[in-house]
PDB file of C-alpha atoms in Angstrom:
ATOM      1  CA  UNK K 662     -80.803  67.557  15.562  1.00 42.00           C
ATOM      2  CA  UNK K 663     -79.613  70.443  13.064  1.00 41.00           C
ATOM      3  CA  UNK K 664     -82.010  72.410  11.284  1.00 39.00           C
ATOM      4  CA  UNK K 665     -81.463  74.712   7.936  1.00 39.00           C
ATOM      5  CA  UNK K 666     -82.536  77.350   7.652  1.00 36.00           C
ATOM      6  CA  UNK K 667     -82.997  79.034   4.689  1.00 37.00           C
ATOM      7  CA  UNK K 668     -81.325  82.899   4.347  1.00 37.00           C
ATOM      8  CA  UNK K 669     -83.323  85.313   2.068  1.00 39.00           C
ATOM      9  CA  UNK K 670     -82.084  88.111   1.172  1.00 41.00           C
ATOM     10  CA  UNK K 671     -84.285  91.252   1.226  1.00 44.00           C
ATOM     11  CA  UNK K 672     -84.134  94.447  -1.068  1.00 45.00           C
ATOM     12  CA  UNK K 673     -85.487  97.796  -0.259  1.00 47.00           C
ATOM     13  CA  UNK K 674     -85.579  98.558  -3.717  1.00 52.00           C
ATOM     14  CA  UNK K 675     -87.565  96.444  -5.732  1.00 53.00           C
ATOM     15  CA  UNK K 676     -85.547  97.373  -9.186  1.00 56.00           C
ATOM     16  CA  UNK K 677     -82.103  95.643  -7.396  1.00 54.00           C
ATOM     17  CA  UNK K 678     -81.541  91.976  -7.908  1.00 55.00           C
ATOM     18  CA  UNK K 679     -78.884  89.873  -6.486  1.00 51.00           C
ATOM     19  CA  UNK K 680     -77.047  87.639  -8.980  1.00 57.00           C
ATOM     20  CA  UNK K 681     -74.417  86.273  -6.427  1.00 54.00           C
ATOM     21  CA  UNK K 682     -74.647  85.516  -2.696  1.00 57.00           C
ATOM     22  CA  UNK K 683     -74.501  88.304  -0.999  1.00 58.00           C
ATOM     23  CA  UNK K 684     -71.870  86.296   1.698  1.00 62.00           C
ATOM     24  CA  UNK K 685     -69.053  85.466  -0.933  1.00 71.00           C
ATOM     25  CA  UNK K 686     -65.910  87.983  -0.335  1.00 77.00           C
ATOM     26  CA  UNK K 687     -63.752  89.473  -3.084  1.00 77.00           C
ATOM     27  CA  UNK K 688     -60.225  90.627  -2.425  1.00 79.00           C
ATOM     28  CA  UNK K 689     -59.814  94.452  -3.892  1.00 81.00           C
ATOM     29  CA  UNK K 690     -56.009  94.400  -2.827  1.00 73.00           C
ATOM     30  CA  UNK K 691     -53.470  93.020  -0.757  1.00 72.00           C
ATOM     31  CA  UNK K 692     -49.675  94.513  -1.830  1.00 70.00           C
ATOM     32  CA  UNK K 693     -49.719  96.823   1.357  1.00 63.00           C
ATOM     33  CA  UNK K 694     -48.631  96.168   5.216  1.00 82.00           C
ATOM     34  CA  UNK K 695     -52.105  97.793   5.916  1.00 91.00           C
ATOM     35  CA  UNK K 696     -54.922  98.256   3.842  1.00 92.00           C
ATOM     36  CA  UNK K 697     -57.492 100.249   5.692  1.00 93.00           C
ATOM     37  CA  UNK K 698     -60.884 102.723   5.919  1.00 95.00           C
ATOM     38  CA  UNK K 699     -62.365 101.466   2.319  1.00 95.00           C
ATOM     39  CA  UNK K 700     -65.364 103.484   1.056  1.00 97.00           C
ATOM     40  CA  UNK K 701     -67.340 102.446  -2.159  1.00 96.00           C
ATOM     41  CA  UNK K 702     -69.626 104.207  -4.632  1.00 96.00           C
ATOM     42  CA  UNK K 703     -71.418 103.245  -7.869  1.00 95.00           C
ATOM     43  CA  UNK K 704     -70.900 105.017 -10.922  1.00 93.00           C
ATOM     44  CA  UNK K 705     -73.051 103.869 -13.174  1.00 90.00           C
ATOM     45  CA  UNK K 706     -71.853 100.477 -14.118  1.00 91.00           C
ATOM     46  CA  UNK K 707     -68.772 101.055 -12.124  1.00 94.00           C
ATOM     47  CA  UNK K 708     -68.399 100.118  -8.712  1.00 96.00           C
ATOM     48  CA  UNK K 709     -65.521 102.529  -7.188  1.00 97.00           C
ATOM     49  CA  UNK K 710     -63.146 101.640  -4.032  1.00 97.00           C
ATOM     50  CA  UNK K 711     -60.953 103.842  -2.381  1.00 97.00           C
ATOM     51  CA  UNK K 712     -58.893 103.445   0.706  1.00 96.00           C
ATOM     52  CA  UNK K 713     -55.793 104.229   2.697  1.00 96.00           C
ATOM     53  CA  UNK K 714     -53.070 102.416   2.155  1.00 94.00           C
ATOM     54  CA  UNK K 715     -49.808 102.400   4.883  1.00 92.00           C
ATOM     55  CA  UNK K 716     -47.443 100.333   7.281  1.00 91.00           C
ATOM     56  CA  UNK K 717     -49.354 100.461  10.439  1.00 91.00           C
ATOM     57  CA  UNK K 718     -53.342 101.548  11.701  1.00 91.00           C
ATOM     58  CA  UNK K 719     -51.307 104.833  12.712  1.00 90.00           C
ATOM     59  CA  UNK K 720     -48.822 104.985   9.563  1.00 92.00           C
ATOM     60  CA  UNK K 721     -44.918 105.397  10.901  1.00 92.00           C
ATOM     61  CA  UNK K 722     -43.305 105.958   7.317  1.00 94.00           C
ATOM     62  CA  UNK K 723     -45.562 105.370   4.324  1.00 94.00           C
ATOM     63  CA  UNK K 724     -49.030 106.488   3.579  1.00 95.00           C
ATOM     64  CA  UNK K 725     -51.625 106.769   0.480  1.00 95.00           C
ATOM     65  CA  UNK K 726     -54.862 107.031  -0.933  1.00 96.00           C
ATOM     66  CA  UNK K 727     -55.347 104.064  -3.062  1.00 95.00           C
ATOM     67  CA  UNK K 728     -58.187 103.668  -6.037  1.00 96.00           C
ATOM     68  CA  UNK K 729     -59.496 101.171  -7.687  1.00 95.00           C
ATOM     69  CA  UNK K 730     -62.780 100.208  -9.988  1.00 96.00           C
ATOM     70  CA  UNK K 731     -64.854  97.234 -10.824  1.00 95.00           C
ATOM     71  CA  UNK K 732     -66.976  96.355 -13.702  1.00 93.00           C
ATOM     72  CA  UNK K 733     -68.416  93.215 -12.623  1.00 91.00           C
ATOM     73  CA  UNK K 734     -70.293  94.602  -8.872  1.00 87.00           C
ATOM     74  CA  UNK K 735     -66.983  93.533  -7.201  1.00 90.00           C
ATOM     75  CA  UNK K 736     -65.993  90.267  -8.487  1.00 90.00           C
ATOM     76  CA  UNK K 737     -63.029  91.586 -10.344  1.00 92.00           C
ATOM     77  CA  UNK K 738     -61.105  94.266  -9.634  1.00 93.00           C
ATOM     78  CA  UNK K 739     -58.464  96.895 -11.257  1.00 94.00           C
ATOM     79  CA  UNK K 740     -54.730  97.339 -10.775  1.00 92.00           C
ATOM     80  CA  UNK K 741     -55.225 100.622  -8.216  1.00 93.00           C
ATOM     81  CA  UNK K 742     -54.286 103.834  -9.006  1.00 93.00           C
ATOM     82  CA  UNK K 743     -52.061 105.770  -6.188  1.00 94.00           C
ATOM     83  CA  UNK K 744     -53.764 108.891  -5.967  1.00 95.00           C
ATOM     84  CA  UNK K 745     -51.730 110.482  -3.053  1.00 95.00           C
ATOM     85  CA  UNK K 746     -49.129 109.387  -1.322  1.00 95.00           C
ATOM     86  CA  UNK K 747     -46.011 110.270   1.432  1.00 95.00           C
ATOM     87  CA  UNK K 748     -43.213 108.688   2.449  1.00 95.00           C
ATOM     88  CA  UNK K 749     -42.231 110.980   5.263  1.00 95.00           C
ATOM     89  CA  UNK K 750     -45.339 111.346   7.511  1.00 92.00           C
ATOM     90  CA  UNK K 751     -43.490 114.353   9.032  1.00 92.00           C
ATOM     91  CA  UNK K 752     -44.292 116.360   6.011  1.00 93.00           C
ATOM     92  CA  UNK K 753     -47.527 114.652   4.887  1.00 96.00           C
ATOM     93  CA  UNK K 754     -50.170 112.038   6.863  1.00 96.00           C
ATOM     94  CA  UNK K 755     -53.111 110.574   4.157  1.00 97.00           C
ATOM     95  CA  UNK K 756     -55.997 109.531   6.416  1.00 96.00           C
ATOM     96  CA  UNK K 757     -59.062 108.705   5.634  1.00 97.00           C
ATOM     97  CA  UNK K 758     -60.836 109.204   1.967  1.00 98.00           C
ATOM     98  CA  UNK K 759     -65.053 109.078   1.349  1.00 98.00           C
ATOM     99  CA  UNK K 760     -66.518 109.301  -1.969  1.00 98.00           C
ATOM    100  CA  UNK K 761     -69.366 110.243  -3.460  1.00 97.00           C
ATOM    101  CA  UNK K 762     -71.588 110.542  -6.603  1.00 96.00           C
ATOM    102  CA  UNK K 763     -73.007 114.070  -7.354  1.00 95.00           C
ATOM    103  CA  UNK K 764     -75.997 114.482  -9.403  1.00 91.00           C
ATOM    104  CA  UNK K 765     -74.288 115.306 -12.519  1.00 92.00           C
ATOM    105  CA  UNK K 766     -72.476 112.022 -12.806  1.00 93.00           C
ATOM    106  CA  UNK K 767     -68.969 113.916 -11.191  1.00 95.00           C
ATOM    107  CA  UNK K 768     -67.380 111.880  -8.176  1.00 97.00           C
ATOM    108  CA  UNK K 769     -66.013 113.698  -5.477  1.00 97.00           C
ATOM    109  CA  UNK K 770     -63.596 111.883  -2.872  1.00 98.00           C
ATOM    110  CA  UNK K 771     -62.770 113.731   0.408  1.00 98.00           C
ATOM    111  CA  UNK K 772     -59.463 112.848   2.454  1.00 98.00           C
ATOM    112  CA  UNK K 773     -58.211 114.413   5.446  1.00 97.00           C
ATOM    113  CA  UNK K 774     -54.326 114.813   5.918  1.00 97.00           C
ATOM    114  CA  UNK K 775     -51.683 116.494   8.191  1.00 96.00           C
ATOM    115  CA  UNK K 776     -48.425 117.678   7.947  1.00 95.00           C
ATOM    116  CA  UNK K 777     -47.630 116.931  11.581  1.00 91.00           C
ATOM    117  CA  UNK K 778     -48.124 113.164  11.458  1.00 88.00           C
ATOM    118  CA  UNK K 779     -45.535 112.666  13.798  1.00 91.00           C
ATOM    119  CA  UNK K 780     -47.735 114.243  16.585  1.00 90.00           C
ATOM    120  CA  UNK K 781     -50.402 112.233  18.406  1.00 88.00           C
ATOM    121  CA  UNK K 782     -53.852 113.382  17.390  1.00 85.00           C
ATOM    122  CA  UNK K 783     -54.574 115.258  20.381  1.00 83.00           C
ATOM    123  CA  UNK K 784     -51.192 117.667  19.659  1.00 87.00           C
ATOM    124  CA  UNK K 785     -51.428 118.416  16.131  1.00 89.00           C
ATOM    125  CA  UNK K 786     -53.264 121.185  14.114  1.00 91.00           C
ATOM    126  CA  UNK K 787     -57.102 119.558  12.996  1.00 92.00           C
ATOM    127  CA  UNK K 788     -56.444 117.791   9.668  1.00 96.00           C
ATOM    128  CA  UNK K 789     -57.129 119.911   6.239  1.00 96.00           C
ATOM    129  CA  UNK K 790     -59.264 117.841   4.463  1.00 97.00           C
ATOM    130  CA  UNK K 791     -58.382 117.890   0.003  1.00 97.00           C
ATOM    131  CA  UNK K 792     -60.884 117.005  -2.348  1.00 97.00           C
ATOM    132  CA  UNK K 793     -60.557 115.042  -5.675  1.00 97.00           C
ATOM    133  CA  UNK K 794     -62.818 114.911  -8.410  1.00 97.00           C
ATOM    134  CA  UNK K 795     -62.902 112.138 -10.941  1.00 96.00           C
ATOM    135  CA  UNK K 796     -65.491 113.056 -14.280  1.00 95.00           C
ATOM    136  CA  UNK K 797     -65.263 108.954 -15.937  1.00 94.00           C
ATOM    137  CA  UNK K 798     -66.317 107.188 -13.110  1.00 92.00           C
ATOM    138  CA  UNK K 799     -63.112 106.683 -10.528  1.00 93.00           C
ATOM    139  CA  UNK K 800     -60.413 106.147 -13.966  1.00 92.00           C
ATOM    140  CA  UNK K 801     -58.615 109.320 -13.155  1.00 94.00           C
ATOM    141  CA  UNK K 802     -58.787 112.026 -10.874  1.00 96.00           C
ATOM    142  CA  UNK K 803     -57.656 115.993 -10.628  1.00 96.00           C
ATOM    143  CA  UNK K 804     -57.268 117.650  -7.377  1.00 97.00           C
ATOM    144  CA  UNK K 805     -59.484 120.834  -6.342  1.00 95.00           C
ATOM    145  CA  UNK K 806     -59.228 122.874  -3.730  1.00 94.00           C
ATOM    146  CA  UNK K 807     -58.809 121.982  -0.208  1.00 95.00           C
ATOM    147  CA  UNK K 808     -62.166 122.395   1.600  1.00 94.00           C
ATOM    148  CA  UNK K 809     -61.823 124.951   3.939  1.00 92.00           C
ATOM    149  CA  UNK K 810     -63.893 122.529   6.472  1.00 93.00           C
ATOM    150  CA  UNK K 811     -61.294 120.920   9.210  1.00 95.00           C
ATOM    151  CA  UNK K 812     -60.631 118.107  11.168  1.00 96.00           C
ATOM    152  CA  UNK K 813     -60.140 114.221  11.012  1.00 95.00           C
ATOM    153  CA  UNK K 814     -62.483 111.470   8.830  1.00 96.00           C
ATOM    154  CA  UNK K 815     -64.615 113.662   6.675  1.00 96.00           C
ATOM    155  CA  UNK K 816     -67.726 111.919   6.019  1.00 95.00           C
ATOM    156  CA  UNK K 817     -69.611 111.461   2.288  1.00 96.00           C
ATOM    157  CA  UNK K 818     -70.155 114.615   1.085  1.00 96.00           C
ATOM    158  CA  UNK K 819     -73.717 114.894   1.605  1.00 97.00           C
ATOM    159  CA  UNK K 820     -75.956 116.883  -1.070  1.00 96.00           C
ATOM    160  CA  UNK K 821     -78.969 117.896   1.133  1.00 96.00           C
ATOM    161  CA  UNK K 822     -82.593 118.078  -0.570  1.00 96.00           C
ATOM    162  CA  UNK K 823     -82.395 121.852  -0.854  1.00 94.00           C
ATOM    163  CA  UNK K 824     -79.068 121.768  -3.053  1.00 95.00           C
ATOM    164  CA  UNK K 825     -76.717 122.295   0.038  1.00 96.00           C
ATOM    165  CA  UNK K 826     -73.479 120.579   0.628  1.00 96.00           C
ATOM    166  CA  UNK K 827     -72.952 119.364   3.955  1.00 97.00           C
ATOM    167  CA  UNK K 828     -69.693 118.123   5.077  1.00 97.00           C
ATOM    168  CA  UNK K 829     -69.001 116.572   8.399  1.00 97.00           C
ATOM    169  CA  UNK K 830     -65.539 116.158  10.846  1.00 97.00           C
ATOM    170  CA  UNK K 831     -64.485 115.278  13.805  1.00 95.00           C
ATOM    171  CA  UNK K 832     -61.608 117.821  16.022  1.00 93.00           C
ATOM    172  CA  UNK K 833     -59.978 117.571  19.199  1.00 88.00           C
ATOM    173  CA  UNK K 834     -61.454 119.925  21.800  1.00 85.00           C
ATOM    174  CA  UNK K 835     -59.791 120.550  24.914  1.00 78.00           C
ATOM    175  CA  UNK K 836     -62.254 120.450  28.314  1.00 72.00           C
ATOM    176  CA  UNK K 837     -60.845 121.046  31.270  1.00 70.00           C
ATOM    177  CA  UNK K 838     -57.667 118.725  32.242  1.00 71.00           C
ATOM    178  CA  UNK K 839     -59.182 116.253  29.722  1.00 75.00           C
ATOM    179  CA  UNK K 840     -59.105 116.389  25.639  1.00 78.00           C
ATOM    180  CA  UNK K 841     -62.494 115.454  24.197  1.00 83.00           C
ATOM    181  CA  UNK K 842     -63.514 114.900  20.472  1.00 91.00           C
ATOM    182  CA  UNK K 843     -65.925 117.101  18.771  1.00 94.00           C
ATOM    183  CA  UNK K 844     -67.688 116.348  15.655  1.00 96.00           C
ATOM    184  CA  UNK K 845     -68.246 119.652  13.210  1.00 97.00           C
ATOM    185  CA  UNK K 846     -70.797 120.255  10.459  1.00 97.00           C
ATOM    186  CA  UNK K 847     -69.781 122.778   7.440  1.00 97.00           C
ATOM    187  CA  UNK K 848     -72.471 123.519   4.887  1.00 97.00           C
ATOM    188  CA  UNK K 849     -72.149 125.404   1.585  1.00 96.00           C
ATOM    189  CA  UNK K 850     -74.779 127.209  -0.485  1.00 95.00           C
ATOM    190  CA  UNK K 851     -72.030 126.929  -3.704  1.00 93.00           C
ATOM    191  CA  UNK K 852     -70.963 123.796  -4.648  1.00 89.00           C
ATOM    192  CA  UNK K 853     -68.433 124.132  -2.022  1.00 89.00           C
ATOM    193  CA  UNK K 854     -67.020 127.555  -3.461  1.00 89.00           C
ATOM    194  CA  UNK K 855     -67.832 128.835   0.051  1.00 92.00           C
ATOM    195  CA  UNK K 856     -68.625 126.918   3.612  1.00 94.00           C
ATOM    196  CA  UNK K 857     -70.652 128.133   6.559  1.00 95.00           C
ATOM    197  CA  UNK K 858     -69.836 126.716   9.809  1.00 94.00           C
ATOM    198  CA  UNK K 859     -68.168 125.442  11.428  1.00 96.00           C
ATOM    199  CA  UNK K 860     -71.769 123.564  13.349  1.00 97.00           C
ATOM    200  CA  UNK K 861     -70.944 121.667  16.409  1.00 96.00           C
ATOM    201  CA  UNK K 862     -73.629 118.338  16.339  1.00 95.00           C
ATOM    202  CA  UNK K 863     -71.615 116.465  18.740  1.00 93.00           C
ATOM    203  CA  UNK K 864     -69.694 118.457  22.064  1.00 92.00           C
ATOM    204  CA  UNK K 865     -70.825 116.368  24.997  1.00 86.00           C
ATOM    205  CA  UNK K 866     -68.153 117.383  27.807  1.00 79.00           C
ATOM    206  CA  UNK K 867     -68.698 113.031  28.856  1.00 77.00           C
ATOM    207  CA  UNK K 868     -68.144 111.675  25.807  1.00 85.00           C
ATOM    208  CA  UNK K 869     -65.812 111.610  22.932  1.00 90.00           C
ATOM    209  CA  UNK K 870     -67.775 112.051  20.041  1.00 93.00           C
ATOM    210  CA  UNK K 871     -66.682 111.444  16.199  1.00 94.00           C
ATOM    211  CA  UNK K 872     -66.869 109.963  12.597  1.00 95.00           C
ATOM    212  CA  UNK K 873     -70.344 111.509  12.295  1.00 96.00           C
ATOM    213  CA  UNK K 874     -72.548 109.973   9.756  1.00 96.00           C
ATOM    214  CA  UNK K 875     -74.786 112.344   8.197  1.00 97.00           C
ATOM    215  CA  UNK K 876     -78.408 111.517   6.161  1.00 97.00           C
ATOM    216  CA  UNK K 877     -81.951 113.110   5.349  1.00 97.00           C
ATOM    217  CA  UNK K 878     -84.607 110.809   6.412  1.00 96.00           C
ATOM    218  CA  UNK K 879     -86.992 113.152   5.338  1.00 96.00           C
ATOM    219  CA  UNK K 880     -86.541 116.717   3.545  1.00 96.00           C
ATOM    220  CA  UNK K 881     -85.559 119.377   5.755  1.00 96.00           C
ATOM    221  CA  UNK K 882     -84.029 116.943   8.881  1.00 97.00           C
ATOM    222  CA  UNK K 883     -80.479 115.818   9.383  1.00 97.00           C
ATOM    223  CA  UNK K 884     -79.554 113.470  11.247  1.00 97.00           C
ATOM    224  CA  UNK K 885     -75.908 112.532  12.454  1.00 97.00           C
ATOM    225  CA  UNK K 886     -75.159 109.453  14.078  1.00 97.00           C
ATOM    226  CA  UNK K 887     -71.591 109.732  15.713  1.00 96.00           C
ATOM    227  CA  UNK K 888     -69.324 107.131  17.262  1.00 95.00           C
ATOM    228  CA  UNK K 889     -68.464 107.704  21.011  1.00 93.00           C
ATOM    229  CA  UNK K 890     -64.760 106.917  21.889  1.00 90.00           C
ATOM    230  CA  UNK K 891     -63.943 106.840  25.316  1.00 87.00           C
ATOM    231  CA  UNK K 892     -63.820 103.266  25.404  1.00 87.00           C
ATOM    232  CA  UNK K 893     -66.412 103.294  28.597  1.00 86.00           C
ATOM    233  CA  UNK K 894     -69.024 101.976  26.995  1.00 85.00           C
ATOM    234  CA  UNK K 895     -71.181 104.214  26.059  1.00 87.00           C
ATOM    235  CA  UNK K 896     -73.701 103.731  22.878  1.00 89.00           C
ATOM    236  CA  UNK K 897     -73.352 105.885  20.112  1.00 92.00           C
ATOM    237  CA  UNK K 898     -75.253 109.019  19.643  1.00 94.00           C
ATOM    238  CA  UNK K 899     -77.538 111.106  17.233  1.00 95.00           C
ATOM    239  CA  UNK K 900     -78.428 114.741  17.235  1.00 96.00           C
ATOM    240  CA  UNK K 901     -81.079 116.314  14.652  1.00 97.00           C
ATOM    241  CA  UNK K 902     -80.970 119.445  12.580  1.00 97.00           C
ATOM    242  CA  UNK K 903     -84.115 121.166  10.757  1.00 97.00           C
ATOM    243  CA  UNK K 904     -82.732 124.138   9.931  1.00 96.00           C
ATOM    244  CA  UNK K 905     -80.006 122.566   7.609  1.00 95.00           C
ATOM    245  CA  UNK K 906     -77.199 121.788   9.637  1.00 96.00           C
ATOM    246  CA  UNK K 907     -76.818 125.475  11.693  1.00 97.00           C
ATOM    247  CA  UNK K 908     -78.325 123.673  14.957  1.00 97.00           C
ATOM    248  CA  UNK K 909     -78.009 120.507  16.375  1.00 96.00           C
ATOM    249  CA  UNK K 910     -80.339 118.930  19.350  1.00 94.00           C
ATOM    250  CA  UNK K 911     -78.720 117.926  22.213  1.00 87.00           C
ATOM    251  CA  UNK K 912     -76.776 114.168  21.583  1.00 87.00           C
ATOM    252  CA  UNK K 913     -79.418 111.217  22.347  1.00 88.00           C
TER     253      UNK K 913
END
């Protein structure tokens, strides 16, 4: 005997309301051997997608940094714009790009890239990480200076409650006969015209810690919850910050 049961769908903000089921899928883009790492933001009445576009998970020739914009909350989508892009991963690696909204309408996108693709992760210099800024909602971009923050998968740019910026990344930390993974907090008092740091939230000599995830539950406390990747099964982990990013709790 098969029972239904009927799915709801729950809002935490009481102003949102869902005018399509939440389980239909709409294709961004396709024309690309791999299609990876999307991010989205809404701007506005624009929902924004940006991702990395290549030939393989771990790009052998071709890589970019792909954009594109919706005004219907996903259902359609517009011919992307190639913001970056390399042919020769020798010279130039595109990674990973984040975006996010800042409080004056501007959209800032993040992507870390190396110029010594060809070298396994654990040999080459940490990833610089650019930054683009778009001022009409995702339609066209101009590039800014890099940050001078370092290392692989930047995270949203995170605009704290006390005006800070706070920019997470993850590094390659040798310990011992082993190379680890070490995720790194920057934090700037300027609008990113200058970064303190780097913090370390996540150096556990066990574990290979990355791709932190940084919010502010409350005012005052960070929190970054960071993927472990040894592949040994261990969960993922957290560490806290009060004093705005400078020191980190020990991993839980």
């Amino acid at each position: 005997m098969k029972t239904s049961v009927k799915k709801s769908v729950i809002s935490i903000d009481p102003k949102v309301t869902f005018s399509l089921p939440v389980s239909r899928q709409f294709k961004v883009w396709s024309d690309a051997n791999y299609n990876a790492f999307p991010d989205l933001e809404l701007a506005g009445e624009t929902l924004i997608c940006a991702w990395r576009a290549g030939d393989h998970h771990k790009p052998v020739s071709y890589s970019g940094i792909c954009v594109s914009t919706s005004d219907d909350r996903g259902v359609s989508w517009s011919r992307p714009v190639v913001i970056a892009e390399s042919f020769n991963i020798s010279e130039m690696l595109w990674n990973c790009p984040s975006l996010k909204i800042l409080p004056d309408g501007r959209v800032i996108m993040l992507v870390d890239y190396s110029e010594a693709g060809r070298l396994s992760e654990q040999e080459r210099p940490p990833h610089k990480i650019a930054m683009f800024v778009s001022e009409d909602q995702g339609c066209s971009w101009t590039r800014a200076d890099d940050l001078p923050a370092m290392g692989l998968c930047p995270d949203k740019l995170l605009v704290a409650s006390d005006g800070a910026w706070i920019v997470s990344a993850h590094q390659p930390k040798r310990m011992g006969s082993l190379v680890g993974l070490v995720a790194y907090v920057w934090r700037s008092e300027d609008e990113g015209a200058t970064f303190q740091g780097p913090f370390a939230c996540g150096d556990e000599a066990e574990q290979q810690l990355c791709e932190a995830s940084i919010i502010e539950p409350v005012p005052g406390t960070l929190v970054a919850y960071m993927r472990e990747n040894s592949f040994l099964g261990y969960p993922m982990a957290k560490s806290i910050s009060t004093d705005g990013g400078r020191t980190w709790t020990l991993c839980q």
